[in-house]
Short mmCIF file of C-alpha atoms in Angstrom, two decimals:
data_model
loop_
_atom_site.label_atom_id
_atom_site.label_comp_id
_atom_site.label_asym_id
_atom_site.label_seq_id
_atom_site.Cartn_x
_atom_site.Cartn_y
_atom_site.Cartn_z
CA UNK A 105 -204.71 -136.19 53.69
CA UNK A 106 -203.10 -138.94 51.60
CA UNK A 107 -201.22 -140.28 54.63
CA UNK A 108 -204.42 -140.31 56.72
CA UNK A 109 -206.26 -142.16 53.98
CA UNK A 110 -203.43 -144.68 53.74
CA UNK A 111 -203.50 -145.30 57.49
CA UNK A 112 -207.24 -145.96 57.35
CA UNK A 113 -206.90 -148.42 54.48
CA UNK A 114 -203.92 -150.49 55.60
CA UNK A 115 -204.66 -153.06 58.36
CA UNK A 116 -201.73 -152.44 60.71
CA UNK A 117 -201.87 -148.60 60.76
CA UNK A 118 -205.65 -148.87 61.15
CA UNK A 119 -205.09 -151.09 64.19
CA UNK A 120 -202.72 -148.45 65.62
CA UNK A 121 -205.20 -145.68 64.88
CA UNK A 122 -208.05 -147.55 66.59
CA UNK A 123 -205.86 -148.16 69.62
CA UNK A 124 -205.04 -144.46 69.90
CA UNK A 125 -208.69 -143.47 69.48
CA UNK A 126 -209.77 -145.97 72.13
CA UNK A 127 -207.12 -144.69 74.50
CA UNK A 128 -208.19 -141.08 73.90
CA UNK A 129 -211.84 -141.96 74.52
CA UNK A 130 -210.89 -143.78 77.69
CA UNK A 131 -208.98 -140.74 79.00
CA UNK A 132 -211.84 -138.40 78.05
CA UNK A 133 -214.22 -140.68 79.93
CA UNK A 134 -212.25 -139.93 83.07
CA UNK A 135 -210.07 -143.04 83.29
CA UNK A 136 -206.96 -141.68 84.95
CA UNK A 137 -204.91 -144.77 84.17
CA UNK A 138 -204.79 -143.98 80.46
CA UNK A 139 -204.05 -147.63 79.66
CA UNK A 140 -204.38 -148.79 76.07
CA UNK A 141 -207.48 -151.05 76.05
CA UNK A 142 -206.41 -152.70 72.80
CA UNK A 143 -203.32 -154.13 74.48
CA UNK A 144 -204.92 -154.74 77.88
CA UNK A 145 -203.40 -157.98 79.19
CA UNK A 146 -205.74 -160.98 79.18
CA UNK A 147 -206.58 -162.86 82.36
CA UNK A 148 -203.99 -165.50 81.46
CA UNK A 149 -201.31 -162.85 81.05
CA UNK A 150 -202.29 -161.17 84.32
CA UNK A 151 -201.97 -164.47 86.19
CA UNK A 152 -198.78 -165.35 84.32
CA UNK A 153 -197.19 -162.02 85.24
CA UNK A 154 -197.85 -162.79 88.91
CA UNK A 155 -195.96 -166.09 88.65
CA UNK A 156 -192.43 -166.23 89.98
CA UNK A 157 -189.45 -165.96 87.64
CA UNK A 158 -188.53 -169.18 85.85
CA UNK A 159 -185.30 -169.60 87.80
CA UNK A 160 -187.27 -169.67 91.07
CA UNK A 161 -189.48 -172.50 89.85
CA UNK A 162 -187.98 -175.99 89.89
CA UNK A 163 -190.35 -177.49 87.26
CA UNK A 164 -189.86 -174.57 84.87
CA UNK A 165 -186.09 -174.73 85.25
CA UNK A 166 -186.29 -178.40 84.35
CA UNK A 167 -188.59 -177.63 81.41
CA UNK A 168 -186.31 -175.02 79.85
CA UNK A 169 -183.13 -176.96 80.47
CA UNK A 170 -184.74 -179.72 78.39
CA UNK A 171 -186.52 -177.50 75.82
CA UNK A 172 -183.34 -175.80 74.70
CA UNK A 173 -181.30 -178.89 73.76
CA UNK A 174 -184.39 -180.82 72.60
CA UNK A 175 -186.08 -178.17 70.45
CA UNK A 176 -184.39 -174.79 70.26
CA UNK A 177 -181.09 -176.10 68.84
CA UNK A 178 -182.92 -177.18 65.66
CA UNK A 179 -181.99 -173.82 64.22
CA UNK A 180 -178.32 -174.32 65.05
CA UNK A 181 -178.07 -176.89 62.24
CA UNK A 182 -179.12 -174.34 59.63
CA UNK A 183 -176.81 -171.69 61.11
CA UNK A 184 -173.95 -174.16 61.20
CA UNK A 185 -174.49 -174.94 57.53
CA UNK A 186 -174.48 -171.32 56.40
CA UNK A 187 -171.32 -170.45 58.27
CA UNK A 188 -169.60 -173.71 57.32
CA UNK A 189 -170.23 -173.14 53.59
CA UNK A 190 -168.99 -169.58 54.02
CA UNK A 191 -165.87 -170.75 55.85
CA UNK A 192 -165.12 -173.69 53.54
CA UNK A 193 -164.55 -171.18 50.74
CA UNK A 194 -161.44 -170.12 52.68
CA UNK A 195 -160.16 -173.72 53.06
CA UNK A 196 -157.71 -174.53 50.25
CA UNK A 197 -158.17 -178.33 50.57
CA UNK A 198 -161.94 -177.97 50.03
CA UNK A 199 -161.50 -175.44 47.23
CA UNK A 200 -159.05 -177.66 45.35
CA UNK A 201 -160.91 -180.94 46.06
CA UNK A 202 -164.12 -179.67 44.40
CA UNK A 203 -162.44 -177.80 41.56
CA UNK A 204 -162.61 -174.24 42.92
CA UNK A 205 -166.40 -173.88 42.67
CA UNK A 206 -167.59 -170.39 41.72
CA UNK A 207 -170.71 -168.83 40.27
CA UNK A 208 -173.55 -171.27 39.55
CA UNK A 209 -171.55 -174.30 40.76
CA UNK A 210 -170.93 -172.70 44.15
CA UNK A 211 -174.54 -171.53 44.26
CA UNK A 212 -175.86 -175.04 43.65
CA UNK A 213 -173.67 -176.47 46.45
CA UNK A 214 -175.10 -173.97 48.92
CA UNK A 215 -178.69 -173.91 47.67
CA UNK A 216 -179.31 -177.65 47.31
CA UNK A 217 -179.78 -178.05 51.07
CA UNK A 218 -182.80 -175.76 50.90
CA UNK A 219 -184.24 -177.63 47.94
CA UNK A 220 -184.19 -180.69 50.19
CA UNK A 221 -186.16 -178.75 52.82
CA UNK A 222 -188.71 -177.70 50.22
CA UNK A 223 -189.23 -181.32 49.14
CA UNK A 224 -189.99 -182.50 52.69
CA UNK A 225 -192.32 -179.61 53.51
CA UNK A 226 -195.57 -181.48 52.68
CA UNK A 227 -194.55 -184.46 54.85
CA UNK A 228 -193.15 -182.70 57.93
CA UNK A 229 -196.42 -181.19 59.29
CA UNK A 230 -198.25 -184.48 58.73
CA UNK A 231 -195.73 -186.28 60.95
CA UNK A 232 -195.93 -183.54 63.62
CA UNK A 233 -199.75 -183.57 63.65
CA UNK A 234 -200.23 -187.33 63.30
CA UNK A 235 -197.54 -188.70 65.60
CA UNK A 236 -196.71 -185.68 67.78
CA UNK A 237 -194.09 -182.96 67.96
CA UNK A 238 -191.50 -185.29 69.52
CA UNK A 239 -191.63 -187.72 66.61
CA UNK A 240 -191.27 -184.86 64.13
CA UNK A 241 -188.07 -183.73 65.84
CA UNK A 242 -186.81 -187.31 66.13
CA UNK A 243 -187.36 -188.09 62.45
CA UNK A 244 -185.62 -184.88 61.38
CA UNK A 245 -182.64 -185.49 63.65
CA UNK A 246 -182.06 -189.03 62.35
CA UNK A 247 -182.21 -187.90 58.71
CA UNK A 248 -179.78 -185.02 59.36
CA UNK A 249 -177.29 -187.34 61.08
CA UNK A 250 -177.31 -189.54 57.97
CA UNK A 251 -176.80 -186.45 55.80
CA UNK A 252 -173.84 -185.23 57.87
CA UNK A 253 -172.11 -188.63 57.64
CA UNK A 254 -172.58 -188.69 53.85
CA UNK A 255 -171.25 -185.13 53.63
CA UNK A 256 -168.12 -186.06 55.57
CA UNK A 257 -167.55 -189.14 53.38
CA UNK A 258 -168.12 -187.31 50.07
CA UNK A 259 -165.81 -188.54 47.32
CA UNK A 260 -166.90 -186.15 44.59
CA UNK A 261 -169.05 -183.12 43.81
CA UNK A 262 -172.23 -185.17 43.21
CA UNK A 263 -171.99 -187.00 46.55
CA UNK A 264 -171.42 -183.72 48.40
CA UNK A 265 -174.50 -182.20 46.77
CA UNK A 266 -176.67 -185.28 47.53
CA UNK A 267 -175.57 -185.27 51.18
CA UNK A 268 -176.62 -181.65 51.50
CA UNK A 269 -180.01 -182.45 49.97
CA UNK A 270 -180.49 -185.14 52.65
CA UNK A 271 -179.53 -182.64 55.39
CA UNK A 272 -182.11 -180.19 54.10
CA UNK A 273 -184.77 -182.89 53.81
CA UNK A 274 -184.41 -183.68 57.53
CA UNK A 275 -184.20 -180.04 58.58
CA UNK A 276 -187.85 -179.33 57.68
CA UNK A 277 -189.09 -182.01 60.10
CA UNK A 278 -187.20 -180.48 63.02
CA UNK A 279 -187.91 -176.82 62.25
CA UNK A 280 -191.62 -177.52 61.70
CA UNK A 281 -192.14 -179.38 64.99
CA UNK A 282 -189.68 -177.52 67.25
CA UNK A 283 -191.24 -174.02 67.36
CA UNK A 284 -194.70 -175.53 67.90
CA UNK A 285 -193.35 -177.60 70.79
CA UNK A 286 -191.63 -174.58 72.31
CA UNK A 287 -194.63 -172.25 72.14
CA UNK A 288 -197.09 -174.92 73.30
CA UNK A 289 -195.03 -176.08 76.30
CA UNK A 290 -193.58 -172.78 77.52
CA UNK A 291 -195.16 -170.99 80.47
CA UNK A 292 -197.22 -167.94 79.30
CA UNK A 293 -194.87 -165.65 81.24
CA UNK A 294 -191.90 -166.85 79.18
CA UNK A 295 -193.49 -167.97 75.90
CA UNK A 296 -192.58 -164.94 73.78
CA UNK A 297 -189.00 -164.79 75.04
CA UNK A 298 -188.35 -168.52 74.62
CA UNK A 299 -189.93 -168.53 71.14
CA UNK A 300 -187.89 -165.46 70.15
CA UNK A 301 -184.68 -167.14 71.30
CA UNK A 302 -185.39 -170.07 68.94
CA UNK A 303 -184.22 -168.42 65.75
CA UNK A 304 -181.30 -166.69 67.46
CA UNK A 305 -179.79 -170.16 67.93
CA UNK A 306 -179.04 -170.00 64.22
CA UNK A 307 -176.02 -168.01 65.35
CA UNK A 308 -174.91 -170.61 67.89
CA UNK A 309 -174.48 -173.05 65.01
CA UNK A 310 -172.98 -170.31 62.89
CA UNK A 311 -170.43 -169.36 65.55
CA UNK A 312 -169.48 -173.00 66.11
CA UNK A 313 -168.96 -173.64 62.39
CA UNK A 314 -166.97 -170.44 61.89
CA UNK A 315 -164.49 -171.20 64.65
CA UNK A 316 -164.31 -174.96 64.05
CA UNK A 317 -163.47 -174.31 60.41
CA UNK A 318 -161.06 -171.53 61.38
CA UNK A 319 -159.14 -174.14 63.38
CA UNK A 320 -159.55 -177.14 61.08
CA UNK A 321 -158.31 -175.24 58.03
CA UNK A 322 -154.81 -175.74 59.45
CA UNK A 323 -155.15 -179.54 59.07
CA UNK A 324 -153.02 -180.54 56.09
CA UNK A 325 -155.49 -183.02 54.56
CA UNK A 326 -159.10 -183.34 53.44
CA UNK A 327 -160.05 -183.58 57.12
CA UNK A 328 -159.71 -179.79 57.12
CA UNK A 329 -163.21 -179.82 55.58
CA UNK A 330 -164.43 -183.33 56.44
CA UNK A 331 -164.25 -182.67 60.20
CA UNK A 332 -166.56 -179.61 60.21
CA UNK A 333 -168.82 -181.46 57.75
CA UNK A 334 -169.17 -184.39 60.16
CA UNK A 335 -169.76 -182.15 63.17
CA UNK A 336 -172.88 -180.77 61.50
CA UNK A 337 -174.65 -183.74 63.11
CA UNK A 338 -173.91 -182.43 66.63
CA UNK A 339 -177.18 -180.45 67.13
CA UNK A 340 -179.19 -183.47 65.97
CA UNK A 341 -177.39 -185.77 68.40
CA UNK A 342 -178.16 -183.34 71.21
CA UNK A 343 -181.84 -183.32 70.24
CA UNK A 344 -182.09 -187.10 70.08
CA UNK A 345 -180.53 -187.45 73.52
CA UNK A 346 -183.05 -185.10 75.20
CA UNK A 347 -186.35 -184.92 73.28
CA UNK A 348 -187.92 -187.99 74.90
CA UNK A 349 -187.39 -186.58 78.39
CA UNK A 350 -189.99 -183.91 77.54
CA UNK A 351 -193.75 -184.44 77.68
CA UNK A 352 -195.71 -184.13 74.46
CA UNK A 353 -197.34 -180.80 73.64
CA UNK A 354 -200.50 -180.31 75.79
CA UNK A 355 -202.35 -179.01 72.74
CA UNK A 356 -201.46 -182.12 70.73
CA UNK A 357 -202.54 -184.30 73.66
CA UNK A 358 -205.90 -182.54 73.97
CA UNK A 359 -206.45 -182.71 70.21
CA UNK A 360 -205.87 -186.46 70.45
CA UNK A 361 -208.25 -187.00 73.40
CA UNK A 362 -205.54 -187.37 76.02
CA UNK A 363 -206.70 -184.56 78.27
CA UNK A 364 -205.53 -186.14 81.53
CA UNK A 365 -201.91 -186.17 80.30
CA UNK A 366 -202.27 -182.61 79.05
CA UNK A 367 -203.59 -181.38 82.40
CA UNK A 368 -200.74 -183.19 84.19
CA UNK A 369 -198.15 -181.47 81.98
CA UNK A 370 -199.74 -178.04 82.42
CA UNK A 371 -200.07 -178.48 86.18
CA UNK A 372 -196.46 -179.61 86.55
CA UNK A 373 -194.78 -176.93 84.43
CA UNK A 374 -197.24 -174.02 84.60
CA UNK A 375 -198.64 -174.51 88.09
CA UNK A 376 -195.59 -175.93 89.89
CA UNK A 377 -197.43 -179.20 90.38
CA UNK A 378 -200.86 -177.73 91.19
CA UNK A 379 -204.04 -177.13 89.15
CA UNK A 380 -203.97 -173.37 89.66
CA UNK A 381 -206.41 -170.86 88.17
CA UNK A 382 -203.87 -170.17 85.41
CA UNK A 383 -203.66 -173.87 84.54
CA UNK A 384 -207.45 -174.26 84.51
CA UNK A 385 -207.92 -171.23 82.25
CA UNK A 386 -205.20 -172.41 79.89
CA UNK A 387 -206.69 -175.88 79.70
CA UNK A 388 -210.20 -174.61 79.13
CA UNK A 389 -209.12 -172.16 76.40
CA UNK A 390 -207.12 -174.85 74.60
CA UNK A 391 -210.10 -177.24 74.70
CA UNK A 392 -212.48 -174.50 73.50
CA UNK A 393 -210.15 -173.40 70.69
CA UNK A 394 -209.42 -176.93 69.45
CA UNK A 395 -213.08 -177.94 69.60
CA UNK A 396 -214.05 -174.80 67.66
CA UNK A 397 -211.39 -175.51 65.05
CA UNK A 398 -212.53 -179.13 64.67
CA UNK A 399 -216.25 -178.34 64.40
CA UNK A 400 -215.58 -175.56 61.88
CA UNK A 401 -213.41 -177.90 59.79
CA UNK A 402 -210.43 -175.58 60.17
CA UNK A 403 -207.81 -178.34 60.17
CA UNK A 404 -206.93 -179.06 56.52
CA UNK A 405 -204.48 -177.55 54.04
CA UNK A 406 -207.47 -176.04 52.25
CA UNK A 407 -208.58 -174.30 55.45
CA UNK A 408 -205.37 -172.26 55.38
CA UNK A 409 -206.87 -170.13 52.61
CA UNK A 410 -210.59 -170.66 53.25
CA UNK A 411 -211.12 -167.70 55.63
CA UNK A 412 -209.91 -164.07 55.54
CA UNK A 413 -208.12 -164.57 58.87
CA UNK A 414 -206.20 -167.61 57.66
CA UNK A 415 -205.29 -165.96 54.36
CA UNK A 416 -203.90 -163.04 56.35
CA UNK A 417 -201.88 -165.49 58.47
CA UNK A 418 -200.47 -167.20 55.39
CA UNK A 419 -199.42 -163.79 54.03
CA UNK A 420 -197.58 -162.98 57.27
CA UNK A 421 -195.93 -166.39 57.49
CA UNK A 422 -194.72 -166.22 53.88
CA UNK A 423 -193.44 -162.68 54.43
CA UNK A 424 -191.59 -163.79 57.56
CA UNK A 425 -189.88 -166.61 55.68
CA UNK A 426 -189.05 -164.52 52.62
CA UNK A 427 -187.97 -161.32 54.39
CA UNK A 428 -185.70 -163.22 56.76
CA UNK A 429 -183.66 -164.31 53.72
CA UNK A 430 -184.15 -161.63 51.05
CA UNK A 431 -182.97 -158.66 53.10
CA UNK A 432 -179.37 -158.93 51.90
CA UNK A 433 -178.30 -161.00 54.88
CA UNK A 434 -177.60 -164.01 52.66
CA UNK A 435 -174.60 -162.20 51.21
CA UNK A 436 -173.07 -162.11 54.69
CA UNK A 437 -174.20 -165.55 55.85
CA UNK A 438 -173.04 -167.50 52.80
CA UNK A 439 -170.77 -165.33 50.65
CA UNK A 440 -168.95 -162.99 53.01
CA UNK A 441 -165.61 -164.10 51.59
CA UNK A 442 -166.76 -163.14 48.06
CA UNK A 443 -168.02 -159.77 49.35
CA UNK A 444 -164.67 -159.16 51.06
CA UNK A 445 -162.83 -160.11 47.87
CA UNK A 446 -164.81 -157.35 46.13
CA UNK A 447 -163.50 -154.69 48.54
CA UNK A 448 -159.87 -155.77 48.45
CA UNK A 449 -159.75 -157.92 51.63
CA UNK A 450 -158.45 -161.14 50.09
CA UNK A 451 -156.38 -162.66 52.89
CA UNK A 452 -158.06 -165.95 53.83
CA UNK A 453 -157.05 -165.74 57.50
CA UNK A 454 -158.58 -162.28 57.76
CA UNK A 455 -161.77 -163.44 56.02
CA UNK A 456 -162.14 -166.43 58.34
CA UNK A 457 -161.50 -164.25 61.41
CA UNK A 458 -164.09 -161.66 60.35
CA UNK A 459 -166.63 -164.46 59.73
CA UNK A 460 -166.08 -165.74 63.26
CA UNK A 461 -166.34 -162.29 64.86
CA UNK A 462 -169.44 -161.17 62.96
CA UNK A 463 -171.37 -164.27 64.03
CA UNK A 464 -170.66 -163.57 67.71
CA UNK A 465 -171.70 -159.94 67.13
CA UNK A 466 -174.97 -161.04 65.50
CA UNK A 467 -175.86 -163.54 68.20
CA UNK A 468 -175.32 -161.09 71.06
CA UNK A 469 -177.59 -158.51 69.41
CA UNK A 470 -180.30 -161.07 68.57
CA UNK A 471 -180.25 -162.70 72.00
CA UNK A 472 -180.46 -159.35 73.80
CA UNK A 473 -183.46 -158.27 71.72
CA UNK A 474 -185.27 -161.57 72.35
CA UNK A 475 -185.71 -160.62 76.02
CA UNK A 476 -187.43 -157.33 75.10
CA UNK A 477 -189.82 -158.43 72.34
CA UNK A 478 -192.90 -158.49 74.59
CA UNK A 479 -191.99 -155.22 76.28
CA UNK A 480 -191.26 -153.28 73.08
CA UNK A 481 -193.90 -154.90 70.87
CA UNK A 482 -193.63 -156.44 67.42
CA UNK A 483 -194.52 -153.48 65.23
CA UNK A 484 -191.86 -151.07 66.55
CA UNK A 485 -189.19 -153.72 66.00
CA UNK A 486 -190.38 -154.48 62.46
CA UNK A 487 -190.43 -150.81 61.49
CA UNK A 488 -187.09 -149.87 63.04
CA UNK A 489 -185.46 -152.95 61.52
CA UNK A 490 -186.70 -152.59 57.94
CA UNK A 491 -186.02 -148.85 57.72
CA UNK A 492 -182.60 -149.24 59.38
CA UNK A 493 -181.59 -152.05 57.01
CA UNK A 494 -182.69 -149.98 54.02
CA UNK A 495 -180.53 -147.03 55.10
CA UNK A 496 -177.47 -149.15 55.95
CA UNK A 497 -177.67 -151.26 52.79
CA UNK A 498 -177.99 -148.14 50.64
CA UNK A 499 -174.85 -146.72 52.27
CA UNK A 500 -173.13 -150.13 51.80
CA UNK A 501 -173.97 -150.01 48.08
CA UNK A 502 -172.62 -146.47 47.71
CA UNK A 503 -169.38 -147.36 49.51
CA UNK A 504 -168.96 -150.46 47.30
CA UNK A 505 -169.41 -148.35 44.18
CA UNK A 506 -166.78 -145.89 45.43
CA UNK A 507 -164.29 -148.72 46.00
CA UNK A 508 -164.99 -150.19 42.56
CA UNK A 509 -164.42 -146.79 40.89
CA UNK A 510 -161.55 -145.38 42.97
CA UNK A 511 -160.01 -148.41 44.70
CA UNK A 512 -159.82 -146.30 47.87
CA UNK A 513 -158.99 -148.39 50.92
CA UNK A 514 -161.22 -146.15 53.05
CA UNK A 515 -164.25 -147.13 50.93
CA UNK A 516 -163.51 -150.83 51.50
CA UNK A 517 -163.17 -150.24 55.25
CA UNK A 518 -166.48 -148.34 55.20
CA UNK A 519 -168.20 -151.34 53.57
CA UNK A 520 -166.95 -153.63 56.35
CA UNK A 521 -168.13 -151.19 59.05
CA UNK A 522 -171.53 -150.82 57.36
CA UNK A 523 -171.94 -154.60 57.25
CA UNK A 524 -171.63 -154.68 61.05
CA UNK A 525 -174.08 -151.75 61.39
CA UNK A 526 -176.52 -153.38 58.98
CA UNK A 527 -176.44 -156.55 61.09
CA UNK A 528 -177.64 -154.59 64.14
CA UNK A 529 -180.89 -153.68 62.37
CA UNK A 530 -181.30 -157.16 60.88
CA UNK A 531 -180.70 -158.98 64.17
CA UNK A 532 -183.00 -156.89 66.37
CA UNK A 533 -185.97 -158.15 64.38
CA UNK A 534 -185.35 -160.83 61.78
CA UNK A 535 -183.40 -163.05 64.13
CA UNK A 536 -185.84 -163.28 67.08
CA UNK A 537 -189.19 -162.55 65.40
CA UNK A 538 -189.76 -164.65 62.24
CA UNK A 539 -190.30 -167.88 64.18
CA UNK A 540 -191.85 -166.31 67.30
CA UNK A 541 -194.29 -164.13 65.31
CA UNK A 542 -195.22 -166.88 62.84
CA UNK A 543 -195.92 -169.51 65.47
CA UNK A 544 -198.05 -167.21 67.63
CA UNK A 545 -200.32 -165.93 64.84
CA UNK A 546 -201.17 -169.52 63.82
CA UNK A 547 -203.98 -171.34 65.70
CA UNK A 548 -203.31 -174.91 66.82
CA UNK A 549 -205.28 -176.53 63.98
CA UNK A 550 -202.95 -175.19 61.29
CA UNK A 551 -199.86 -174.44 63.38
CA UNK A 552 -197.77 -177.35 62.06
CA UNK A 553 -198.97 -176.73 58.49
CA UNK A 554 -198.37 -173.01 58.91
CA UNK A 555 -194.84 -173.54 60.21
CA UNK A 556 -194.22 -175.92 57.31
CA UNK A 557 -195.36 -173.09 55.04
CA UNK A 558 -192.91 -170.79 56.83
CA UNK A 559 -190.11 -173.33 56.28
CA UNK A 560 -191.17 -173.69 52.62
CA UNK A 561 -191.11 -169.92 52.05
CA UNK A 562 -187.78 -169.62 53.85
CA UNK A 563 -186.08 -172.41 51.94
CA UNK A 564 -187.44 -171.31 48.56
CA UNK A 565 -186.11 -167.82 49.32
CA UNK A 566 -182.74 -169.20 50.39
CA UNK A 567 -182.52 -171.56 47.41
CA UNK A 568 -183.13 -168.76 44.90
CA UNK A 569 -181.05 -166.32 46.93
CA UNK A 570 -177.99 -168.52 47.31
CA UNK A 571 -178.06 -169.72 43.73
CA UNK A 572 -178.35 -166.17 42.38
CA UNK A 573 -176.00 -164.35 44.81
CA UNK A 574 -172.66 -165.76 43.57
CA UNK A 575 -173.74 -165.28 39.94
CA UNK A 576 -174.75 -161.68 40.61
CA UNK A 577 -171.56 -160.90 42.52
CA UNK A 578 -169.39 -162.42 39.78
CA UNK A 579 -171.18 -160.76 36.85
CA UNK A 580 -172.19 -157.27 37.96
CA UNK A 581 -170.34 -156.70 41.26
CA UNK A 582 -171.65 -153.86 43.42
CA UNK A 583 -174.61 -153.21 41.06
CA UNK A 584 -176.12 -156.45 42.33
CA UNK A 585 -176.67 -154.73 45.70
CA UNK A 586 -179.25 -152.43 44.08
CA UNK A 587 -181.62 -155.42 43.91
CA UNK A 588 -181.58 -155.67 47.70
CA UNK A 589 -182.07 -151.92 48.10
CA UNK A 590 -185.30 -152.26 46.10
CA UNK A 591 -186.38 -155.37 48.06
CA UNK A 592 -185.77 -153.63 51.39
CA UNK A 593 -187.88 -150.65 50.27
CA UNK A 594 -190.79 -153.05 49.56
CA UNK A 595 -190.24 -154.84 52.89
CA UNK A 596 -190.41 -151.53 54.77
CA UNK A 597 -193.78 -150.70 53.21
CA UNK A 598 -195.27 -154.16 53.85
CA UNK A 599 -194.02 -154.18 57.47
CA UNK A 600 -195.67 -150.79 58.01
CA UNK A 601 -198.96 -151.73 56.38
CA UNK A 602 -199.63 -155.35 57.29
CA UNK A 603 -197.70 -156.57 60.34
CA UNK A 604 -200.21 -156.42 63.21
CA UNK A 605 -199.33 -156.02 66.88
CA UNK A 606 -199.94 -159.09 69.09
CA UNK A 607 -198.58 -157.69 72.34
CA UNK A 608 -200.51 -158.54 75.50
CA UNK A 609 -202.37 -161.58 74.15
CA UNK A 610 -202.21 -165.21 75.27
CA UNK A 611 -201.45 -167.79 72.58
CA UNK A 612 -205.08 -168.83 71.94
CA UNK A 613 -206.37 -165.27 72.20
CA UNK A 614 -204.23 -163.94 69.34
CA UNK A 615 -206.83 -165.56 67.06
CA UNK A 616 -209.20 -162.69 67.99
CA UNK A 617 -206.93 -160.19 66.21
CA UNK A 618 -207.31 -162.05 62.90
CA UNK A 619 -210.76 -163.66 63.19
CA UNK A 620 -212.63 -161.26 65.46
CA UNK A 621 -215.57 -162.76 67.33
CA UNK A 622 -215.48 -165.79 65.02
CA UNK A 623 -212.37 -166.93 66.91
CA UNK A 624 -214.57 -168.08 69.82
CA UNK A 625 -211.62 -168.86 72.09
CA UNK A 626 -212.79 -167.20 75.31
CA UNK A 627 -214.32 -169.56 77.84
CA UNK A 628 -217.25 -168.54 80.03
CA UNK A 629 -216.27 -165.98 82.63
CA UNK A 630 -212.82 -165.41 81.24
CA UNK A 631 -213.55 -162.22 79.40
CA UNK A 632 -214.74 -160.66 82.63
CA UNK A 633 -211.63 -161.82 84.42
CA UNK A 634 -213.68 -164.10 86.68
CA UNK A 635 -211.71 -167.23 85.99
CA UNK A 636 -213.00 -170.47 84.47
CA UNK A 637 -216.33 -171.83 85.64
CA UNK A 638 -216.26 -175.12 83.75
CA UNK A 639 -214.35 -178.07 85.13
CA UNK A 640 -211.52 -178.91 82.68
CA UNK A 641 -212.22 -182.64 82.87
CA UNK A 642 -215.86 -182.03 81.99
CA UNK A 643 -214.84 -179.86 79.06
CA UNK A 644 -212.60 -182.60 77.72
CA UNK A 645 -215.33 -185.21 78.16
CA UNK A 646 -217.81 -182.99 76.32
CA UNK A 647 -215.29 -182.62 73.48
CA UNK A 648 -214.97 -186.38 73.15
CA UNK A 649 -218.76 -186.86 73.20
CA UNK A 650 -219.32 -184.22 70.52
CA UNK A 651 -216.53 -185.72 68.42
CA UNK A 652 -218.16 -189.15 68.68
#
């Protein structure tokens, strides 16, 4: 009775319950197909599913070969930083040069980058909305290149910290604009997969930093840490060299009265050069959604909390940012060497090797899952991940306590094995989904602001997390893990109760899940699967007239 009442009160279980009831009613009505009407693919998704695979389409191959270096690698910079700071703790030249930083000093060196990201959060979405997604990425890349050069040239602790603040300041620009660009340019058939791959590129940077530092630590000079510090600019250089070969986001173009360019981009990359039915429906839905958002005034920072649907979105986005960092993963990403010290694995070569291996392990799991997000659905992944992490982290805590009490080598080995098992459950969800889920639940009008909010929540979480982690590990050892056990229990409950399923919906149509009929994103004839009756050019002209 209590469980039934809980399911009816919480939004996500209620959504599941309604889907099951609708399916049951459909079957009882004699529908032999038994399809779930709640997740019935939209007309856009039906047409998209009929499109050929991306590798059989020349324009889409070109699009993705440009999207990945221009946008997706934004997350490699953050991953590179985490792994580099982890690995530098095993480099004697770095350790000695900065006075063997531990506790709060080490925490401040790691966390300051995320304070920089927090400080640029109000500016980044303004640049992306005002000047376009490409300029947001460009500005971020230039700032991060400056930060990497300063980091390499650091002469003292203060200069190293300032350089990392600059890196973080630029990172917000790139990670605010990039996911919007990816989701808004990708073909509907591939959008979820490409968006999910975004955050997994964190591990590409992480792998690169781990192995670069593993090799450079043999250099008998300060270049053992200066070289990996300088190479942190590599993802930004890649972005700068490719971003201007991409067209601007069609949604940004339409919002700025440049519908002809938007239609050209959609026709080229989504219709293989032709204005197909899919392209026309996409165009018309984008115009309808943007016009509705403009006329309703749903474009300001205030609008993010002015409606129940937007407040729900902000809750999800903040949870995505916070959960992706407060699930215990920060201990592995930034302080694995300290964790390994606590279980008796103190050899620096072994620590550096494990850091390199675990990042490859994580990336393979995350990348594999990214290709199955749309097939499996978001809710199953969230629930399996949070419950699995809770179980593994609890076992990790118990094994750590046993090692602290008994000093048994087997307990230390068990901790290392449990870390790898824990990473499976973390990576199947909180690597591919935080960015992909956040960007799809946000409508165009607040997408850049919403992603800036995601970045803000993420960096605040990382800043607190990375400042506190080394202090907790130094002062209370394995008992500090109990904090994460409690956090993971809360995460499991919130994921069960509030994370809605978005499977089977086109990007504009996801608004219906949060806003209901008020979303007003369906164009005439679309709901019946009849295609779009209005001419896209006429729709754009009407938008301009109404705006005037």
